[in-house]
Amino acid sequence: MTGAYREYLGEGIAISWDPSLCIHVGECLRGAPQVFDTRRRPWIALDGADADHVARVVERCPSGALAYRRTDGGPGEQPVDPPSVRAVRNGPYFVRGEIEVVTEDGMALHRATRAALCRCGGSRNKPFCDNTHVLMGFRDPEPDAPRGGERE
Amino acid sequence: MDVIRVVVSEEGPYRLEGPFRLVTVERSEVEPQSNVLCRCGASQTKPYCDGSHLPSGFGGSHDQEASA
């Protein structure tokens, strides 16, 4: 866990949120809008929420800002296996798996099942993405144009 | 369960240790050509490192480490 974080308790599940990792992808808001609502304080409300459903939604969070533990004996998160690294167009790497982020000297920086790592070189929270790529206008090369000059 | 170790080299790329699947910005899965991935944003062969970080560094220090 990096930086300050909050824990939110519900029936059978406890959600933790690390704001220093949150890059506002919004899978939580879309997946369980009654639980996750940024217009409300607190923004996470677990009253009446189904623990299994909330767990699935938390697992969609690509940055790992959201995590959960079960308090009802339900299954905890299973890291993706084998691990995967996805380069997001004009954005970070989304990494999934049993992740250990370490320095060259072997110092552990972070352990997680999901992480968004800076790919643009500009984050102020390296190695984690902090959306600086948006400010910078970081751009991957456009995909090759179709042959024959035809445009879709 | 295979662990993926992401080694963050000082002023340099990510070096991944352990097996991993790689998905490109074109959203297709490819066989990784290398386990050394660009972290500076300047590589001409993204996602792989091509040494573009070398000339001047890129401010790649571990901010997480600095604030710990």
mmCIF file with all atom_site columns, C-alpha atoms in Angstrom:
data_model
loop_
_atom_site.group_PDB
_atom_site.id
_atom_site.type_symbol
_atom_site.label_atom_id
_atom_site.label_alt_id
_atom_site.label_comp_id
_atom_site.label_asym_id
_atom_site.label_entity_id
_atom_site.label_seq_id
_atom_site.pdbx_PDB_ins_code
_atom_site.Cartn_x
_atom_site.Cartn_y
_atom_site.Cartn_z
_atom_site.occupancy
_atom_site.B_iso_or_equiv
_atom_site.pdbx_formal_charge
_atom_site.auth_seq_id
_atom_site.auth_comp_id
_atom_site.auth_asym_id
_atom_site.auth_atom_id
_atom_site.pdbx_PDB_model_num
ATOM 1   C CA . MET A 1 1   ? 0.000   0.000   0.000   1.00 0.00 ? 1   MET A CA 1
ATOM 2   C CA . THR A 1 2   ? 1.426   3.382   -0.904  1.00 0.00 ? 2   THR A CA 1
ATOM 3   C CA . GLY A 1 3   ? 0.477   6.634   0.758   1.00 0.00 ? 3   GLY A CA 1
ATOM 4   C CA . ALA A 1 4   ? -2.684  7.258   2.740   1.00 0.00 ? 4   ALA A CA 1
ATOM 5   C CA . TYR A 1 5   ? -5.646  5.055   1.981   1.00 0.00 ? 5   TYR A CA 1
ATOM 6   C CA . ARG A 1 6   ? -9.139  4.479   3.297   1.00 0.00 ? 6   ARG A CA 1
ATOM 7   C CA . GLU A 1 7   ? -10.969 1.286   4.036   1.00 0.00 ? 7   GLU A CA 1
ATOM 8   C CA . TYR A 1 8   ? -14.707 0.924   3.583   1.00 0.00 ? 8   TYR A CA 1
ATOM 9   C CA . LEU A 1 9   ? -16.557 -1.887  5.333   1.00 0.00 ? 9   LEU A CA 1
ATOM 10  C CA . GLY A 1 10  ? -19.543 -3.697  3.930   1.00 0.00 ? 10  GLY A CA 1
ATOM 11  C CA . GLU A 1 11  ? -21.316 -6.991  4.425   1.00 0.00 ? 11  GLU A CA 1
ATOM 12  C CA . GLY A 1 12  ? -18.810 -9.699  3.720   1.00 0.00 ? 12  GLY A CA 1
ATOM 13  C CA . ILE A 1 13  ? -16.292 -7.405  2.050   1.00 0.00 ? 13  ILE A CA 1
ATOM 14  C CA . ALA A 1 14  ? -13.957 -4.544  2.890   1.00 0.00 ? 14  ALA A CA 1
ATOM 15  C CA . ILE A 1 15  ? -12.757 -2.224  0.121   1.00 0.00 ? 15  ILE A CA 1
ATOM 16  C CA . SER A 1 16  ? -9.518  -0.281  0.302   1.00 0.00 ? 16  SER A CA 1
ATOM 17  C CA . TRP A 1 17  ? -8.751  2.712   -1.872  1.00 0.00 ? 17  TRP A CA 1
ATOM 18  C CA . ASP A 1 18  ? -5.310  4.192   -2.427  1.00 0.00 ? 18  ASP A CA 1
ATOM 19  C CA . PRO A 1 19  ? -5.866  7.671   -3.872  1.00 0.00 ? 19  PRO A CA 1
ATOM 20  C CA . SER A 1 20  ? -2.185  7.973   -4.855  1.00 0.00 ? 20  SER A CA 1
ATOM 21  C CA . LEU A 1 21  ? -2.697  5.211   -7.413  1.00 0.00 ? 21  LEU A CA 1
ATOM 22  C CA . CYS A 1 22  ? -6.133  6.260   -8.717  1.00 0.00 ? 22  CYS A CA 1
ATOM 23  C CA . ILE A 1 23  ? -6.042  7.491   -12.328 1.00 0.00 ? 23  ILE A CA 1
ATOM 24  C CA . HIS A 1 24  ? -9.807  7.824   -12.676 1.00 0.00 ? 24  HIS A CA 1
ATOM 25  C CA . VAL A 1 25  ? -10.401 5.111   -15.264 1.00 0.00 ? 25  VAL A CA 1
ATOM 26  C CA . GLY A 1 26  ? -13.852 4.754   -13.724 1.00 0.00 ? 26  GLY A CA 1
ATOM 27  C CA . GLU A 1 27  ? -14.478 1.000   -14.006 1.00 0.00 ? 27  GLU A CA 1
ATOM 28  C CA . CYS A 1 28  ? -15.876 1.207   -10.480 1.00 0.00 ? 28  CYS A CA 1
ATOM 29  C CA . LEU A 1 29  ? -18.344 3.983   -11.302 1.00 0.00 ? 29  LEU A CA 1
ATOM 30  C CA . ARG A 1 30  ? -19.625 2.108   -14.340 1.00 0.00 ? 30  ARG A CA 1
ATOM 31  C CA . GLY A 1 31  ? -19.646 -1.357  -12.778 1.00 0.00 ? 31  GLY A CA 1
ATOM 32  C CA . ALA A 1 32  ? -21.394 -0.559  -9.485  1.00 0.00 ? 32  ALA A CA 1
ATOM 33  C CA . PRO A 1 33  ? -22.743 2.993   -9.567  1.00 0.00 ? 33  PRO A CA 1
ATOM 34  C CA . GLN A 1 34  ? -24.658 2.592   -6.332  1.00 0.00 ? 34  GLN A CA 1
ATOM 35  C CA . VAL A 1 35  ? -21.498 1.595   -4.495  1.00 0.00 ? 35  VAL A CA 1
ATOM 36  C CA . PHE A 1 36  ? -19.028 3.972   -6.195  1.00 0.00 ? 36  PHE A CA 1
ATOM 37  C CA . ASP A 1 37  ? -20.241 7.548   -6.648  1.00 0.00 ? 37  ASP A CA 1
ATOM 38  C CA . THR A 1 38  ? -17.812 10.447  -6.749  1.00 0.00 ? 38  THR A CA 1
ATOM 39  C CA . ARG A 1 39  ? -20.591 12.972  -6.120  1.00 0.00 ? 39  ARG A CA 1
ATOM 40  C CA . ARG A 1 40  ? -21.207 11.496  -2.689  1.00 0.00 ? 40  ARG A CA 1
ATOM 41  C CA . ARG A 1 41  ? -19.227 11.630  0.586   1.00 0.00 ? 41  ARG A CA 1
ATOM 42  C CA . PRO A 1 42  ? -18.111 8.990   1.334   1.00 0.00 ? 42  PRO A CA 1
ATOM 43  C CA . TRP A 1 43  ? -17.769 8.069   -2.351  1.00 0.00 ? 43  TRP A CA 1
ATOM 44  C CA . ILE A 1 44  ? -17.843 4.364   -1.549  1.00 0.00 ? 44  ILE A CA 1
ATOM 45  C CA . ALA A 1 45  ? -21.029 3.071   0.107   1.00 0.00 ? 45  ALA A CA 1
ATOM 46  C CA . LEU A 1 46  ? -21.488 -0.651  0.579   1.00 0.00 ? 46  LEU A CA 1
ATOM 47  C CA . ASP A 1 47  ? -24.988 -0.754  2.129   1.00 0.00 ? 47  ASP A CA 1
ATOM 48  C CA . GLY A 1 48  ? -26.942 -3.552  0.556   1.00 0.00 ? 48  GLY A CA 1
ATOM 49  C CA . ALA A 1 49  ? -24.148 -4.326  -1.892  1.00 0.00 ? 49  ALA A CA 1
ATOM 50  C CA . ASP A 1 50  ? -23.545 -7.902  -3.015  1.00 0.00 ? 50  ASP A CA 1
ATOM 51  C CA . ALA A 1 51  ? -20.014 -8.841  -1.999  1.00 0.00 ? 51  ALA A CA 1
ATOM 52  C CA . ASP A 1 52  ? -19.370 -11.105 -5.013  1.00 0.00 ? 52  ASP A CA 1
ATOM 53  C CA . HIS A 1 53  ? -20.513 -8.415  -7.469  1.00 0.00 ? 53  HIS A CA 1
ATOM 54  C CA . VAL A 1 54  ? -18.456 -5.706  -5.779  1.00 0.00 ? 54  VAL A CA 1
ATOM 55  C CA . ALA A 1 55  ? -15.417 -7.976  -5.791  1.00 0.00 ? 55  ALA A CA 1
ATOM 56  C CA . ARG A 1 56  ? -15.723 -8.508  -9.564  1.00 0.00 ? 56  ARG A CA 1
ATOM 57  C CA . VAL A 1 57  ? -16.030 -4.760  -10.121 1.00 0.00 ? 57  VAL A CA 1
ATOM 58  C CA . VAL A 1 58  ? -13.012 -3.973  -7.918  1.00 0.00 ? 58  VAL A CA 1
ATOM 59  C CA . GLU A 1 59  ? -10.978 -6.452  -9.943  1.00 0.00 ? 59  GLU A CA 1
ATOM 60  C CA . ARG A 1 60  ? -11.644 -4.339  -13.045 1.00 0.00 ? 60  ARG A CA 1
ATOM 61  C CA . CYS A 1 61  ? -9.704  -1.409  -11.558 1.00 0.00 ? 61  CYS A CA 1
ATOM 62  C CA . PRO A 1 62  ? -6.547  -1.366  -13.691 1.00 0.00 ? 62  PRO A CA 1
ATOM 63  C CA . SER A 1 63  ? -4.473  0.831   -11.400 1.00 0.00 ? 63  SER A CA 1
ATOM 64  C CA . GLY A 1 64  ? -4.974  -1.255  -8.284  1.00 0.00 ? 64  GLY A CA 1
ATOM 65  C CA . ALA A 1 65  ? -6.159  1.836   -6.394  1.00 0.00 ? 65  ALA A CA 1
ATOM 66  C CA . LEU A 1 66  ? -9.128  -0.289  -5.372  1.00 0.00 ? 66  LEU A CA 1
ATOM 67  C CA . ALA A 1 67  ? -8.615  -3.598  -3.643  1.00 0.00 ? 67  ALA A CA 1
ATOM 68  C CA . TYR A 1 68  ? -10.757 -5.794  -1.452  1.00 0.00 ? 68  TYR A CA 1
ATOM 69  C CA . ARG A 1 69  ? -10.674 -8.476  1.161   1.00 0.00 ? 69  ARG A CA 1
ATOM 70  C CA . ARG A 1 70  ? -13.526 -10.793 2.019   1.00 0.00 ? 70  ARG A CA 1
ATOM 71  C CA . THR A 1 71  ? -14.742 -10.879 5.596   1.00 0.00 ? 71  THR A CA 1
ATOM 72  C CA . ASP A 1 72  ? -17.283 -13.658 5.023   1.00 0.00 ? 72  ASP A CA 1
ATOM 73  C CA . GLY A 1 73  ? -14.928 -16.415 3.955   1.00 0.00 ? 73  GLY A CA 1
ATOM 74  C CA . GLY A 1 74  ? -15.586 -15.684 0.286   1.00 0.00 ? 74  GLY A CA 1
ATOM 75  C CA . PRO A 1 75  ? -12.759 -16.071 -2.232  1.00 0.00 ? 75  PRO A CA 1
ATOM 76  C CA . GLY A 1 76  ? -10.143 -13.348 -2.352  1.00 0.00 ? 76  GLY A CA 1
ATOM 77  C CA . GLU A 1 77  ? -8.748  -11.962 -5.599  1.00 0.00 ? 77  GLU A CA 1
ATOM 78  C CA . GLN A 1 78  ? -6.891  -14.445 -7.761  1.00 0.00 ? 78  GLN A CA 1
ATOM 79  C CA . PRO A 1 79  ? -4.065  -12.738 -9.619  1.00 0.00 ? 79  PRO A CA 1
ATOM 80  C CA . VAL A 1 80  ? -4.179  -13.138 -13.393 1.00 0.00 ? 80  VAL A CA 1
ATOM 81  C CA . ASP A 1 81  ? -1.894  -16.024 -14.381 1.00 0.00 ? 81  ASP A CA 1
ATOM 82  C CA . PRO A 1 82  ? 0.246   -15.816 -16.401 1.00 0.00 ? 82  PRO A CA 1
ATOM 83  C CA . PRO A 1 83  ? 0.791   -12.122 -15.760 1.00 0.00 ? 83  PRO A CA 1
ATOM 84  C CA . SER A 1 84  ? -0.104  -9.697  -18.541 1.00 0.00 ? 84  SER A CA 1
ATOM 85  C CA . VAL A 1 85  ? 1.279   -6.357  -19.637 1.00 0.00 ? 85  VAL A CA 1
ATOM 86  C CA . ARG A 1 86  ? -0.883  -4.183  -21.844 1.00 0.00 ? 86  ARG A CA 1
ATOM 87  C CA . ALA A 1 87  ? 0.382   -0.959  -23.398 1.00 0.00 ? 87  ALA A CA 1
ATOM 88  C CA . VAL A 1 88  ? -2.562  1.439   -23.475 1.00 0.00 ? 88  VAL A CA 1
ATOM 89  C CA . ARG A 1 89  ? -2.562  3.682   -26.571 1.00 0.00 ? 89  ARG A CA 1
ATOM 90  C CA . ASN A 1 90  ? -1.193  7.094   -25.566 1.00 0.00 ? 90  ASN A CA 1
ATOM 91  C CA . GLY A 1 91  ? -1.195  5.903   -21.965 1.00 0.00 ? 91  GLY A CA 1
ATOM 92  C CA . PRO A 1 92  ? 0.402   3.671   -19.344 1.00 0.00 ? 92  PRO A CA 1
ATOM 93  C CA . TYR A 1 93  ? 1.097   -0.034  -19.068 1.00 0.00 ? 93  TYR A CA 1
ATOM 94  C CA . PHE A 1 94  ? -1.699  -1.925  -17.357 1.00 0.00 ? 94  PHE A CA 1
ATOM 95  C CA . VAL A 1 95  ? -0.099  -4.855  -15.585 1.00 0.00 ? 95  VAL A CA 1
ATOM 96  C CA . ARG A 1 96  ? -2.031  -7.748  -14.089 1.00 0.00 ? 96  ARG A CA 1
ATOM 97  C CA . GLY A 1 97  ? -0.758  -10.711 -12.158 1.00 0.00 ? 97  GLY A CA 1
ATOM 98  C CA . GLU A 1 98  ? 1.146   -11.331 -8.967  1.00 0.00 ? 98  GLU A CA 1
ATOM 99  C CA . ILE A 1 99  ? 3.194   -8.146  -9.372  1.00 0.00 ? 99  ILE A CA 1
ATOM 100 C CA . GLU A 1 100 ? 6.332   -7.118  -7.524  1.00 0.00 ? 100 GLU A CA 1
ATOM 101 C CA . VAL A 1 101 ? 7.720   -3.730  -8.434  1.00 0.00 ? 101 VAL A CA 1
ATOM 102 C CA . VAL A 1 102 ? 11.330  -3.405  -7.273  1.00 0.00 ? 102 VAL A CA 1
ATOM 103 C CA . THR A 1 103 ? 14.310  -1.109  -7.695  1.00 0.00 ? 103 THR A CA 1
ATOM 104 C CA . GLU A 1 104 ? 17.528  -2.329  -9.285  1.00 0.00 ? 104 GLU A CA 1
ATOM 105 C CA . ASP A 1 105 ? 18.910  -2.710  -5.768  1.00 0.00 ? 105 ASP A CA 1
ATOM 106 C CA . GLY A 1 106 ? 16.089  -5.093  -4.989  1.00 0.00 ? 106 GLY A CA 1
ATOM 107 C CA . MET A 1 107 ? 14.111  -2.758  -2.757  1.00 0.00 ? 107 MET A CA 1
ATOM 108 C CA . ALA A 1 108 ? 10.429  -3.584  -2.940  1.00 0.00 ? 108 ALA A CA 1
ATOM 109 C CA . LEU A 1 109 ? 8.381   -0.599  -4.102  1.00 0.00 ? 109 LEU A CA 1
ATOM 110 C CA . HIS A 1 110 ? 5.001   -2.220  -4.437  1.00 0.00 ? 110 HIS A CA 1
ATOM 111 C CA . ARG A 1 111 ? 3.161   -5.513  -4.454  1.00 0.00 ? 111 ARG A CA 1
ATOM 112 C CA . ALA A 1 112 ? -0.214  -5.758  -6.140  1.00 0.00 ? 112 ALA A CA 1
ATOM 113 C CA . THR A 1 113 ? -2.436  -7.727  -8.488  1.00 0.00 ? 113 THR A CA 1
ATOM 114 C CA . ARG A 1 114 ? -3.078  -4.740  -10.771 1.00 0.00 ? 114 ARG A CA 1
ATOM 115 C CA . ALA A 1 115 ? -0.899  -1.720  -11.550 1.00 0.00 ? 115 ALA A CA 1
ATOM 116 C CA . ALA A 1 116 ? -0.748  1.153   -14.031 1.00 0.00 ? 116 ALA A CA 1
ATOM 117 C CA . LEU A 1 117 ? 2.879   1.982   -14.769 1.00 0.00 ? 117 LEU A CA 1
ATOM 118 C CA . CYS A 1 118 ? 4.107   5.167   -16.429 1.00 0.00 ? 118 CYS A CA 1
ATOM 119 C CA . ARG A 1 119 ? 5.051   4.748   -20.063 1.00 0.00 ? 119 ARG A CA 1
ATOM 120 C CA . CYS A 1 120 ? 5.375   8.399   -21.058 1.00 0.00 ? 120 CYS A CA 1
ATOM 121 C CA . GLY A 1 121 ? 8.296   9.300   -18.808 1.00 0.00 ? 121 GLY A CA 1
ATOM 122 C CA . GLY A 1 122 ? 6.474   12.227  -17.218 1.00 0.00 ? 122 GLY A CA 1
ATOM 123 C CA . SER A 1 123 ? 4.677   10.934  -14.138 1.00 0.00 ? 123 SER A CA 1
ATOM 124 C CA . ARG A 1 124 ? 5.372   12.733  -10.863 1.00 0.00 ? 124 ARG A CA 1
ATOM 125 C CA . ASN A 1 125 ? 4.583   9.494   -9.071  1.00 0.00 ? 125 ASN A CA 1
ATOM 126 C CA . LYS A 1 126 ? 6.902   7.113   -10.925 1.00 0.00 ? 126 LYS A CA 1
ATOM 127 C CA . PRO A 1 127 ? 6.829   4.288   -11.562 1.00 0.00 ? 127 PRO A CA 1
ATOM 128 C CA . PHE A 1 128 ? 3.019   4.679   -11.350 1.00 0.00 ? 128 PHE A CA 1
ATOM 129 C CA . CYS A 1 129 ? 0.861   6.471   -13.852 1.00 0.00 ? 129 CYS A CA 1
ATOM 130 C CA . ASP A 1 130 ? -0.606  9.766   -12.642 1.00 0.00 ? 130 ASP A CA 1
ATOM 131 C CA . ASN A 1 131 ? -2.207  10.872  -15.932 1.00 0.00 ? 131 ASN A CA 1
ATOM 132 C CA . THR A 1 132 ? 0.704   13.175  -16.824 1.00 0.00 ? 132 THR A CA 1
ATOM 133 C CA . HIS A 1 133 ? 0.573   11.501  -20.267 1.00 0.00 ? 133 HIS A CA 1
ATOM 134 C CA . VAL A 1 134 ? -2.686  13.363  -20.854 1.00 0.00 ? 134 VAL A CA 1
ATOM 135 C CA . LEU A 1 135 ? -1.148  16.742  -19.941 1.00 0.00 ? 135 LEU A CA 1
ATOM 136 C CA . MET A 1 136 ? 1.896   15.988  -22.075 1.00 0.00 ? 136 MET A CA 1
ATOM 137 C CA . GLY A 1 137 ? -0.057  14.857  -25.116 1.00 0.00 ? 137 GLY A CA 1
ATOM 138 C CA . PHE A 1 138 ? 1.932   11.622  -25.170 1.00 0.00 ? 138 PHE A CA 1
ATOM 139 C CA . ARG A 1 139 ? 1.150   9.912   -28.458 1.00 0.00 ? 139 ARG A CA 1
ATOM 140 C CA . ASP A 1 140 ? 1.883   6.519   -29.884 1.00 0.00 ? 140 ASP A CA 1
ATOM 141 C CA . PRO A 1 141 ? 2.461   6.494   -33.655 1.00 0.00 ? 141 PRO A CA 1
ATOM 142 C CA . GLU A 1 142 ? -0.803  6.224   -35.572 1.00 0.00 ? 142 GLU A CA 1
ATOM 143 C CA . PRO A 1 143 ? -1.567  2.749   -36.946 1.00 0.00 ? 143 PRO A CA 1
ATOM 144 C CA . ASP A 1 144 ? -0.459  2.344   -40.594 1.00 0.00 ? 144 ASP A CA 1
ATOM 145 C CA . ALA A 1 145 ? -2.904  3.858   -43.066 1.00 0.00 ? 145 ALA A CA 1
ATOM 146 C CA . PRO A 1 146 ? -4.815  1.276   -45.160 1.00 0.00 ? 146 PRO A CA 1
ATOM 147 C CA . ARG A 1 147 ? -3.244  0.487   -48.566 1.00 0.00 ? 147 ARG A CA 1
ATOM 148 C CA . GLY A 1 148 ? -4.374  2.272   -51.697 1.00 0.00 ? 148 GLY A CA 1
ATOM 149 C CA . GLY A 1 149 ? -5.083  5.496   -49.869 1.00 0.00 ? 149 GLY A CA 1
ATOM 150 C CA . GLU A 1 150 ? -8.593  4.353   -48.980 1.00 0.00 ? 150 GLU A CA 1
ATOM 151 C CA . ARG A 1 151 ? -9.703  5.916   -45.743 1.00 0.00 ? 151 ARG A CA 1
ATOM 152 C CA . GLU A 1 152 ? -12.298 4.213   -43.548 1.00 0.00 ? 152 GLU A CA 1
ATOM 153 C CA . MET B 2 1   ? 1.441   -18.870 -9.734  1.00 0.00 ? 1   MET B CA 1
ATOM 154 C CA . ASP B 2 2   ? 4.097   -16.992 -11.703 1.00 0.00 ? 2   ASP B CA 1
ATOM 155 C CA . VAL B 2 3   ? 5.210   -13.722 -10.176 1.00 0.00 ? 3   VAL B CA 1
ATOM 156 C CA . ILE B 2 4   ? 6.013   -10.851 -12.498 1.00 0.00 ? 4   ILE B CA 1
ATOM 157 C CA . ARG B 2 5   ? 8.902   -8.803  -11.138 1.00 0.00 ? 5   ARG B CA 1
ATOM 158 C CA . VAL B 2 6   ? 9.074   -5.342  -12.625 1.00 0.00 ? 6   VAL B CA 1
ATOM 159 C CA . VAL B 2 7   ? 12.581  -4.006  -12.098 1.00 0.00 ? 7   VAL B CA 1
ATOM 160 C CA . VAL B 2 8   ? 12.570  -0.217  -12.393 1.00 0.00 ? 8   VAL B CA 1
ATOM 161 C CA . SER B 2 9   ? 16.075  0.710   -13.476 1.00 0.00 ? 9   SER B CA 1
ATOM 162 C CA . GLU B 2 10  ? 17.377  4.124   -12.474 1.00 0.00 ? 10  GLU B CA 1
ATOM 163 C CA . GLU B 2 11  ? 16.913  6.542   -15.428 1.00 0.00 ? 11  GLU B CA 1
ATOM 164 C CA . GLY B 2 12  ? 16.224  3.528   -17.599 1.00 0.00 ? 12  GLY B CA 1
ATOM 165 C CA . PRO B 2 13  ? 13.620  1.019   -18.718 1.00 0.00 ? 13  PRO B CA 1
ATOM 166 C CA . TYR B 2 14  ? 11.475  -1.557  -16.964 1.00 0.00 ? 14  TYR B CA 1
ATOM 167 C CA . ARG B 2 15  ? 13.063  -4.976  -16.963 1.00 0.00 ? 15  ARG B CA 1
ATOM 168 C CA . LEU B 2 16  ? 10.473  -7.687  -16.513 1.00 0.00 ? 16  LEU B CA 1
ATOM 169 C CA . GLU B 2 17  ? 11.426  -10.947 -14.853 1.00 0.00 ? 17  GLU B CA 1
ATOM 170 C CA . GLY B 2 18  ? 9.219   -13.980 -15.268 1.00 0.00 ? 18  GLY B CA 1
ATOM 171 C CA . PRO B 2 19  ? 6.816   -14.995 -17.995 1.00 0.00 ? 19  PRO B CA 1
ATOM 172 C CA . PHE B 2 20  ? 4.207   -12.535 -19.187 1.00 0.00 ? 20  PHE B CA 1
ATOM 173 C CA . ARG B 2 21  ? 1.734   -11.957 -21.975 1.00 0.00 ? 21  ARG B CA 1
ATOM 174 C CA . LEU B 2 22  ? 2.147   -8.738  -23.921 1.00 0.00 ? 22  LEU B CA 1
ATOM 175 C CA . VAL B 2 23  ? -0.664  -6.754  -25.543 1.00 0.00 ? 23  VAL B CA 1
ATOM 176 C CA . THR B 2 24  ? 0.265   -3.889  -27.822 1.00 0.00 ? 24  THR B CA 1
ATOM 177 C CA . VAL B 2 25  ? -1.432  -0.527  -28.330 1.00 0.00 ? 25  VAL B CA 1
ATOM 178 C CA . GLU B 2 26  ? -3.137  -2.138  -31.341 1.00 0.00 ? 26  GLU B CA 1
ATOM 179 C CA . ARG B 2 27  ? -4.854  -4.333  -28.766 1.00 0.00 ? 27  ARG B CA 1
ATOM 180 C CA . SER B 2 28  ? -3.260  -7.491  -30.130 1.00 0.00 ? 28  SER B CA 1
ATOM 181 C CA . GLU B 2 29  ? -1.326  -10.021 -28.153 1.00 0.00 ? 29  GLU B CA 1
ATOM 182 C CA . VAL B 2 30  ? 2.220   -10.571 -29.402 1.00 0.00 ? 30  VAL B CA 1
ATOM 183 C CA . GLU B 2 31  ? 5.090   -12.819 -28.434 1.00 0.00 ? 31  GLU B CA 1
ATOM 184 C CA . PRO B 2 32  ? 7.390   -10.522 -26.407 1.00 0.00 ? 32  PRO B CA 1
ATOM 185 C CA . GLN B 2 33  ? 10.525  -9.695  -28.430 1.00 0.00 ? 33  GLN B CA 1
ATOM 186 C CA . SER B 2 34  ? 12.226  -8.486  -25.269 1.00 0.00 ? 34  SER B CA 1
ATOM 187 C CA . ASN B 2 35  ? 11.567  -8.131  -21.563 1.00 0.00 ? 35  ASN B CA 1
ATOM 188 C CA . VAL B 2 36  ? 12.980  -4.592  -21.486 1.00 0.00 ? 36  VAL B CA 1
ATOM 189 C CA . LEU B 2 37  ? 10.185  -2.062  -21.896 1.00 0.00 ? 37  LEU B CA 1
ATOM 190 C CA . CYS B 2 38  ? 10.368  1.678   -22.497 1.00 0.00 ? 38  CYS B CA 1
ATOM 191 C CA . ARG B 2 39  ? 9.751   3.847   -19.457 1.00 0.00 ? 39  ARG B CA 1
ATOM 192 C CA . CYS B 2 40  ? 10.933  7.210   -20.804 1.00 0.00 ? 40  CYS B CA 1
ATOM 193 C CA . GLY B 2 41  ? 8.409   7.596   -23.622 1.00 0.00 ? 41  GLY B CA 1
ATOM 194 C CA . ALA B 2 42  ? 11.023  8.202   -26.330 1.00 0.00 ? 42  ALA B CA 1
ATOM 195 C CA . SER B 2 43  ? 11.678  4.746   -27.782 1.00 0.00 ? 43  SER B CA 1
ATOM 196 C CA . GLN B 2 44  ? 11.204  4.377   -31.530 1.00 0.00 ? 44  GLN B CA 1
ATOM 197 C CA . THR B 2 45  ? 10.479  0.696   -31.023 1.00 0.00 ? 45  THR B CA 1
ATOM 198 C CA . LYS B 2 46  ? 7.799   0.878   -28.320 1.00 0.00 ? 46  LYS B CA 1
ATOM 199 C CA . PRO B 2 47  ? 6.972   -0.916  -26.208 1.00 0.00 ? 47  PRO B CA 1
ATOM 200 C CA . TYR B 2 48  ? 10.579  -2.086  -26.167 1.00 0.00 ? 48  TYR B CA 1
ATOM 201 C CA . CYS B 2 49  ? 13.517  -0.014  -24.989 1.00 0.00 ? 49  CYS B CA 1
ATOM 202 C CA . ASP B 2 50  ? 15.860  1.133   -27.770 1.00 0.00 ? 50  ASP B CA 1
ATOM 203 C CA . GLY B 2 51  ? 18.218  3.178   -25.645 1.00 0.00 ? 51  GLY B CA 1
ATOM 204 C CA . SER B 2 52  ? 16.496  6.505   -26.360 1.00 0.00 ? 52  SER B CA 1
ATOM 205 C CA . HIS B 2 53  ? 16.585  7.298   -22.659 1.00 0.00 ? 53  HIS B CA 1
ATOM 206 C CA . LEU B 2 54  ? 20.351  7.432   -22.645 1.00 0.00 ? 54  LEU B CA 1
ATOM 207 C CA . PRO B 2 55  ? 21.356  10.827  -24.040 1.00 0.00 ? 55  PRO B CA 1
ATOM 208 C CA . SER B 2 56  ? 19.993  12.983  -21.239 1.00 0.00 ? 56  SER B CA 1
ATOM 209 C CA . GLY B 2 57  ? 18.147  10.782  -18.790 1.00 0.00 ? 57  GLY B CA 1
ATOM 210 C CA . PHE B 2 58  ? 14.449  11.531  -18.418 1.00 0.00 ? 58  PHE B CA 1
ATOM 211 C CA . GLY B 2 59  ? 13.811  12.314  -14.777 1.00 0.00 ? 59  GLY B CA 1
ATOM 212 C CA . GLY B 2 60  ? 13.105  8.704   -14.072 1.00 0.00 ? 60  GLY B CA 1
ATOM 213 C CA . SER B 2 61  ? 13.897  8.622   -10.383 1.00 0.00 ? 61  SER B CA 1
ATOM 214 C CA . HIS B 2 62  ? 11.572  6.674   -8.227  1.00 0.00 ? 62  HIS B CA 1
ATOM 215 C CA . ASP B 2 63  ? 9.265   9.323   -6.905  1.00 0.00 ? 63  ASP B CA 1
ATOM 216 C CA . GLN B 2 64  ? 7.598   6.702   -4.740  1.00 0.00 ? 64  GLN B CA 1
ATOM 217 C CA . GLU B 2 65  ? 10.952  6.011   -3.143  1.00 0.00 ? 65  GLU B CA 1
ATOM 218 C CA . ALA B 2 66  ? 11.650  9.708   -2.659  1.00 0.00 ? 66  ALA B CA 1
ATOM 219 C CA . SER B 2 67  ? 8.404   10.281  -0.815  1.00 0.00 ? 67  SER B CA 1
ATOM 220 C CA . ALA B 2 68  ? 8.561   7.136   1.319   1.00 0.00 ? 68  ALA B CA 1
#
